[in-house]
PDB file of C-alpha atoms in Angstrom:
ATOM      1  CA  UNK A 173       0.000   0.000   0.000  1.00 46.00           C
ATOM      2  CA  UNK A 174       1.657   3.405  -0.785  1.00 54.00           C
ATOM      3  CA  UNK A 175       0.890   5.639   1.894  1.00 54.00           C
ATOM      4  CA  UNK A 176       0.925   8.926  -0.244  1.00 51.00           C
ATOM      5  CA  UNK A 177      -2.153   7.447  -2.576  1.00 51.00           C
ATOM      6  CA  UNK A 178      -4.024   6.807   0.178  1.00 65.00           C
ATOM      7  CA  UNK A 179      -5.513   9.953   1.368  1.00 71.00           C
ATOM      8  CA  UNK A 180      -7.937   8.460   3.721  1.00 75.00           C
ATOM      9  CA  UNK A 181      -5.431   7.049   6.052  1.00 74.00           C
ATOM     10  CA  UNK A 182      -3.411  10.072   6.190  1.00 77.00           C
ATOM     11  CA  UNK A 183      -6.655  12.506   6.838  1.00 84.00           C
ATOM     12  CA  UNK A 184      -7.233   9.843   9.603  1.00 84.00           C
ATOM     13  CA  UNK A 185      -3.872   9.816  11.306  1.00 86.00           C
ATOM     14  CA  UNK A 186      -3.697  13.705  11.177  1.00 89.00           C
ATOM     15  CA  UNK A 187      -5.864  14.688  14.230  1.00 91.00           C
ATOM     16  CA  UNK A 188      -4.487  12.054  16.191  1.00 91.00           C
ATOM     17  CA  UNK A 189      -0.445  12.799  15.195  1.00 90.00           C
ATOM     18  CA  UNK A 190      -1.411  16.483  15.926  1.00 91.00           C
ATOM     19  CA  UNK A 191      -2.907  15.225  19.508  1.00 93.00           C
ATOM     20  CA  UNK A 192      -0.222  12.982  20.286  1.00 92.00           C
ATOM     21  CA  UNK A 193       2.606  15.584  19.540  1.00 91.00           C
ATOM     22  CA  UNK A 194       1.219  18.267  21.444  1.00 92.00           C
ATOM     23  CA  UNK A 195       1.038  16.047  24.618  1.00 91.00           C
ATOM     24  CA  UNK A 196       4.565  14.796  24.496  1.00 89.00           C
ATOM     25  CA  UNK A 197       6.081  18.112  22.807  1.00 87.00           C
ATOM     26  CA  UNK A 198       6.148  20.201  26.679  1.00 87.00           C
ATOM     27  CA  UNK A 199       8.850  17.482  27.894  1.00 78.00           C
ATOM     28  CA  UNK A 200      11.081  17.423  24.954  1.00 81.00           C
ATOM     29  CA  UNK A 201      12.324  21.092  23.804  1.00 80.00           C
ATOM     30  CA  UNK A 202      10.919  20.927  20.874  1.00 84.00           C
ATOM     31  CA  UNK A 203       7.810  22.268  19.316  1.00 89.00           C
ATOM     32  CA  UNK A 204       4.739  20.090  18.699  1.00 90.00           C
ATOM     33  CA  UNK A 205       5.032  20.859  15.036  1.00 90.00           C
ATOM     34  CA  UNK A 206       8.838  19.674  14.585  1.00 90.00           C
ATOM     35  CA  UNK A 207       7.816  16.348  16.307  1.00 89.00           C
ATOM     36  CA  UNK A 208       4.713  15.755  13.662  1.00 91.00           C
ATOM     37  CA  UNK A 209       7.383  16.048  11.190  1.00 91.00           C
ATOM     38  CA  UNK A 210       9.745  13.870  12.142  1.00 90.00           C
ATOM     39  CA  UNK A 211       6.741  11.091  12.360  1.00 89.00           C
ATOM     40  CA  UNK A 212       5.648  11.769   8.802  1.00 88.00           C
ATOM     41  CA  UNK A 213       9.044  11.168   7.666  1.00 88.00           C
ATOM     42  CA  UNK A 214       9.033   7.756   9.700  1.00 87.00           C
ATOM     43  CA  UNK A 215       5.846   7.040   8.008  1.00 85.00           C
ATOM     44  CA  UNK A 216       6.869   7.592   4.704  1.00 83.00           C
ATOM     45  CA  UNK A 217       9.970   5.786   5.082  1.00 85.00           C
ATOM     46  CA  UNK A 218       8.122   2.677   6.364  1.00 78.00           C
ATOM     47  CA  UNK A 219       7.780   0.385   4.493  1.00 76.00           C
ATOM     48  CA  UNK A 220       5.152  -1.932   4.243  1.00 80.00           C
ATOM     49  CA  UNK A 221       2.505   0.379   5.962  1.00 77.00           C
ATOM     50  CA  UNK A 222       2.061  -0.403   9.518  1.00 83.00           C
ATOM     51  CA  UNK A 223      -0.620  -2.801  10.222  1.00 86.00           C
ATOM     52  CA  UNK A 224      -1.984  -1.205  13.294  1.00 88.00           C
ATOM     53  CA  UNK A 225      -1.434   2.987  11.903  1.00 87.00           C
ATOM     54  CA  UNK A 226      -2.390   4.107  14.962  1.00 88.00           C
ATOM     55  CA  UNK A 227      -0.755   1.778  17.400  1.00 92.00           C
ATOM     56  CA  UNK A 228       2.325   2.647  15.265  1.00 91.00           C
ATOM     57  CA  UNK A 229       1.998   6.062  15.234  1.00 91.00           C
ATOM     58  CA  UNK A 230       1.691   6.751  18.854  1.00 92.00           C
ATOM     59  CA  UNK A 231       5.102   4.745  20.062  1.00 93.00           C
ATOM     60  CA  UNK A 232       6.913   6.669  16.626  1.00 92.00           C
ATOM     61  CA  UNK A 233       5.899  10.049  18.682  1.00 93.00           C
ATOM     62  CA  UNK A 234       6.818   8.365  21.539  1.00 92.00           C
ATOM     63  CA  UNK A 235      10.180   7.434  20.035  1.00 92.00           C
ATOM     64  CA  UNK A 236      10.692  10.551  18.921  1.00 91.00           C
ATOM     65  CA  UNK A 237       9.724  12.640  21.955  1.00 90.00           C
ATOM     66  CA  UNK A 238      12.476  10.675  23.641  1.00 90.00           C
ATOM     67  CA  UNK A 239      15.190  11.215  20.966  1.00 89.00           C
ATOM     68  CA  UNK A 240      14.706  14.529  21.478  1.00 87.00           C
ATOM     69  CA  UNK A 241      15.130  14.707  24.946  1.00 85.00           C
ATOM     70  CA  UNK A 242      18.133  12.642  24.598  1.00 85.00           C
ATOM     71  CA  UNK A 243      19.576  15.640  22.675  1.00 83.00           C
ATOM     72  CA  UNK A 244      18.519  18.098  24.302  1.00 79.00           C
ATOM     73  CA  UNK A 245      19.872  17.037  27.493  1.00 77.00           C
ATOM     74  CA  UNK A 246      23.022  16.633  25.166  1.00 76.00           C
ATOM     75  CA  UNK A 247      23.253  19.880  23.747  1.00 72.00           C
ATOM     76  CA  UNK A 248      24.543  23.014  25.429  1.00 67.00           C
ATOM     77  CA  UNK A 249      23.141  26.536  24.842  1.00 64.00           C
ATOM     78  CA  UNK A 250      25.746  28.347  22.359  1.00 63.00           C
ATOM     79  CA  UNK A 251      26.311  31.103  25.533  1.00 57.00           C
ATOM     80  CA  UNK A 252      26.293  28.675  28.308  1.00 51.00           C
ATOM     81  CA  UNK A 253      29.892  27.354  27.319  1.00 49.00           C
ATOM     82  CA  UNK A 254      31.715  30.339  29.257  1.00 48.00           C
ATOM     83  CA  UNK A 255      30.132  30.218  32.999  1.00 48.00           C
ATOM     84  CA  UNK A 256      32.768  30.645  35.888  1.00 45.00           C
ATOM     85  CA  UNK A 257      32.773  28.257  38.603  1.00 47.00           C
ATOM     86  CA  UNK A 258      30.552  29.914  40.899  1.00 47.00           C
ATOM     87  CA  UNK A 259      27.721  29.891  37.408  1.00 48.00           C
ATOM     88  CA  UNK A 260      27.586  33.447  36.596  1.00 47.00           C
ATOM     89  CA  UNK A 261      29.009  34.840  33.446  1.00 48.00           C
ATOM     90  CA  UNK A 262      31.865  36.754  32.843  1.00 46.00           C
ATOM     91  CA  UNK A 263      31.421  40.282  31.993  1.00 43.00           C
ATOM     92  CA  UNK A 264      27.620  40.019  32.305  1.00 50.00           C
ATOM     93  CA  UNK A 265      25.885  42.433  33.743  1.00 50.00           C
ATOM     94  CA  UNK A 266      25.321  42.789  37.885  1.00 53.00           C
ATOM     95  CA  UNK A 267      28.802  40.021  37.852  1.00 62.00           C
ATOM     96  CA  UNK A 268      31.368  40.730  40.044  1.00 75.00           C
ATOM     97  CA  UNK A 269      33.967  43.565  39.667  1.00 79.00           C
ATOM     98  CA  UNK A 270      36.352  40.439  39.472  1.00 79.00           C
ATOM     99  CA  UNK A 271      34.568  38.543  37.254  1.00 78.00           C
ATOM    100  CA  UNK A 272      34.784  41.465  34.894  1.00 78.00           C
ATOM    101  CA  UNK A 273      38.220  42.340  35.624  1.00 77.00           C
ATOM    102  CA  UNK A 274      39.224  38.519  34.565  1.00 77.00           C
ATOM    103  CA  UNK A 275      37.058  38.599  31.390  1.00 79.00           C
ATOM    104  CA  UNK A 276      38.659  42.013  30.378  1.00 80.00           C
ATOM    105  CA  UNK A 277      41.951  40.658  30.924  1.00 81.00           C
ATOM    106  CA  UNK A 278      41.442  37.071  28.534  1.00 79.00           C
ATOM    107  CA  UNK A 279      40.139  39.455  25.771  1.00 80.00           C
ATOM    108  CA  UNK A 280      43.149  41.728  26.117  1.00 84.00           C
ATOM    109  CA  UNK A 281      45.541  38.585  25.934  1.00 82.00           C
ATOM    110  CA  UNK A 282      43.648  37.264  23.125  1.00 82.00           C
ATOM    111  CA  UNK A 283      43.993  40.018  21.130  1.00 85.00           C
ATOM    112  CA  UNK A 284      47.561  40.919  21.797  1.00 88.00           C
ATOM    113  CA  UNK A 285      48.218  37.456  20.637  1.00 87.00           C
ATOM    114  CA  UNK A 286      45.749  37.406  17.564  1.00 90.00           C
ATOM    115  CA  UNK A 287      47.569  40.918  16.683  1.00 91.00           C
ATOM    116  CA  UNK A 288      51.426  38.863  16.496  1.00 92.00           C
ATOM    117  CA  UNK A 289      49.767  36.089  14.678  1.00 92.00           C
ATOM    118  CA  UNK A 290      51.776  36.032  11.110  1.00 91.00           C
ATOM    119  CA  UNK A 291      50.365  36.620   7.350  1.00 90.00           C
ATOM    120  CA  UNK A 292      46.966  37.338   6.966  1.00 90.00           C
ATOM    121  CA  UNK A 293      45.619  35.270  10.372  1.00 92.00           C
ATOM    122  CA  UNK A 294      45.559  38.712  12.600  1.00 93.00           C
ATOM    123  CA  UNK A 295      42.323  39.807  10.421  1.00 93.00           C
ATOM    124  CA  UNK A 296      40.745  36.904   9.753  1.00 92.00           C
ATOM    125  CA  UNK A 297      40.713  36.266  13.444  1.00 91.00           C
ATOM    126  CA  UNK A 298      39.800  39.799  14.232  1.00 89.00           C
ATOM    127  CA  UNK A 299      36.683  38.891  12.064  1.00 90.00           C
ATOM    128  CA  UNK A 300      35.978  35.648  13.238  1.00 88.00           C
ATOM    129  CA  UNK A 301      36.034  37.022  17.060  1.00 85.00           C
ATOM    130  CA  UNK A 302      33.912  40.222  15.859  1.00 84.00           C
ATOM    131  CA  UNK A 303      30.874  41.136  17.585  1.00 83.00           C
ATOM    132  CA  UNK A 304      28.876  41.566  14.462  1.00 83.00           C
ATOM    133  CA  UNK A 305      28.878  37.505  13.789  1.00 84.00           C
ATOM    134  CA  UNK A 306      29.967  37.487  10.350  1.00 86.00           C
ATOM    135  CA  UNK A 307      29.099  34.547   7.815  1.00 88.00           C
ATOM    136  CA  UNK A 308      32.613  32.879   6.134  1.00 87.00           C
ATOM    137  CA  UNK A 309      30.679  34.394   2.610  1.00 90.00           C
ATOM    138  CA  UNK A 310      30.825  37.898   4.571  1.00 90.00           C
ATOM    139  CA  UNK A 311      34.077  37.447   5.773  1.00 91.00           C
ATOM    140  CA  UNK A 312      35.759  36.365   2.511  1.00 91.00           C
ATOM    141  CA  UNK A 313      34.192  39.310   0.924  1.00 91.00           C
ATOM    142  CA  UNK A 314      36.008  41.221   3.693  1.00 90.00           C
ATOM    143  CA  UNK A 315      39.301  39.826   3.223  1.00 91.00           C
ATOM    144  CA  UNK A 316      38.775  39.941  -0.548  1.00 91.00           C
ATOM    145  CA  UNK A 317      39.689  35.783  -0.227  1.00 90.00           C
ATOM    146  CA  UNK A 318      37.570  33.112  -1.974  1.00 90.00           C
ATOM    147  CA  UNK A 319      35.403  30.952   0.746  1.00 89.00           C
ATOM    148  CA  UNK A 320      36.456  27.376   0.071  1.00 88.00           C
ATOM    149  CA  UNK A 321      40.190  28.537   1.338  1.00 88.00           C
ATOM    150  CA  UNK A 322      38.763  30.411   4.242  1.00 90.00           C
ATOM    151  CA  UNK A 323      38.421  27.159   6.323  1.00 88.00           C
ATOM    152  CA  UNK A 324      42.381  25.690   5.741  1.00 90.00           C
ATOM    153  CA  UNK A 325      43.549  29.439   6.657  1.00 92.00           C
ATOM    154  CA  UNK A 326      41.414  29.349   9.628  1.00 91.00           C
ATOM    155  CA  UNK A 327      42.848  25.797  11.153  1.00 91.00           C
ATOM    156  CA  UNK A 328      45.957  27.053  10.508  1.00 92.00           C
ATOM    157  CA  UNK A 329      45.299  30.493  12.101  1.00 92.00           C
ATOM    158  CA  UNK A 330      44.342  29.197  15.266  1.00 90.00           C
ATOM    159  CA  UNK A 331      47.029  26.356  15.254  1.00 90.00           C
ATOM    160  CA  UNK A 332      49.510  29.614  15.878  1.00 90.00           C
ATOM    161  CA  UNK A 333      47.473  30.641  18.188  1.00 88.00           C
ATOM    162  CA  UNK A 334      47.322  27.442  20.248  1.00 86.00           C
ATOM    163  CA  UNK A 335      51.114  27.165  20.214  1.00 86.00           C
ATOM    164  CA  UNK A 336      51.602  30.761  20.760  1.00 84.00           C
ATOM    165  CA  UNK A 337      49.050  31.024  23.804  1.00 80.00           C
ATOM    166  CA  UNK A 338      50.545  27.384  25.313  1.00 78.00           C
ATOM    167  CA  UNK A 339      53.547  28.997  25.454  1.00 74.00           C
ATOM    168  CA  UNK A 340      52.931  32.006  27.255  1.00 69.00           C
ATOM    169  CA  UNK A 341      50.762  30.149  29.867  1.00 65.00           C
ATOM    170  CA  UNK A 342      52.243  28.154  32.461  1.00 56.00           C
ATOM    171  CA  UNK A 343      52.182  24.645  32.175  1.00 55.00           C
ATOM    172  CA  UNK A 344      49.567  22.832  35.508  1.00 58.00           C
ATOM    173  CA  UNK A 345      51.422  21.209  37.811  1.00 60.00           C
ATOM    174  CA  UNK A 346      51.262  18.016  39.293  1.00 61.00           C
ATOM    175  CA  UNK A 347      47.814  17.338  41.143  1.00 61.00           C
ATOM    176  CA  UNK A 348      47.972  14.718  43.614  1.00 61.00           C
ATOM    177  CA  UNK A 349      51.226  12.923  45.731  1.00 61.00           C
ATOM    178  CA  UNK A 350      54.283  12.419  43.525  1.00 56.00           C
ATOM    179  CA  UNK A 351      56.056   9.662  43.748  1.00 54.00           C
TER     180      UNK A 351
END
């Protein structure tokens, strides 16, 4: 049975996918709407047709409801990667004067050393660590480079930086007894 000529059993599972997704959806981080989706496309990639549509198509939401808690649980919030150890963030407003002191001093470093990087890295980096989030397109238009070689200059870039910084920051020492 192909599930896209049959029109009846679609109209049928609608209401009920729609139902189903909007009473799992709260738990997941996801909307309701991204969930029906990603059922639809399990439909239509199963094949034969279920024999029990409905049966099926509750444990796929289900199944999917719980993927996506899975990753959200996984993923971490694109500004959440810089918290302090005490969990507020540096150079945020109503931090600490030391919290903002610290941050202002790691930018300062980080430029001093993107400024000595060699060849064409200093401005690359200065618009890769700009504010104004600029796309590679943007940034190639910039540096008057073509895109596809913006990515190996990059790598390299910040390979110079990770040997320049490692070597102006003291090595840890040893945690624990030594023997």
């Amino acid at each position: 049975m192909d599930l896209l000529k049959d029109s009846d059993l679609l109209n049928e599972l609608g209401p009920l996918l729609s139902a189903e997704a909007a009473a799992e959806a709260p738990g997941t981080g996801v909307e309701a709407a991204d969930l029906e989706q990603a059922v639809w496309v399990r439909l239509l990639e199963h094949d034969p047709a279920p024999a029990e549509p409905a049966r099926w198509l509750r444990r796929a939401v289900r199944a999917e409801a719980r993927l996506a808690r899975r990753r959200a649980r996984r993923e971490i919030p694109y500004g959440h990667r810089h918290h302090v150890e005490d969990g507020s963030r540096p150079g945020r407003v109503g931090a600490g004067p030391e919290d903002a002191l610290l941050h202002g001093e790691e930018n300062r470093a980080l430029r001093s050393a993107v400024a000595r990087l060699p060849g064409r890295c200093p401005e690359l980096m200065r618009a890769l660590l700009s504010p104004r989030d600029l796309t590679y397109r943007e940034i190639a238009g910039e540096l008057g480079i073509s895109q596809g070689s913006l990515g190996p200059v990059r790598s390299r870039c910040l390979g110079c930086l990770r040997r320049m910084l490692a070597s102006e920051v003291a090595a840890p020492r040893l945690r624990g007894r030594e023997r």
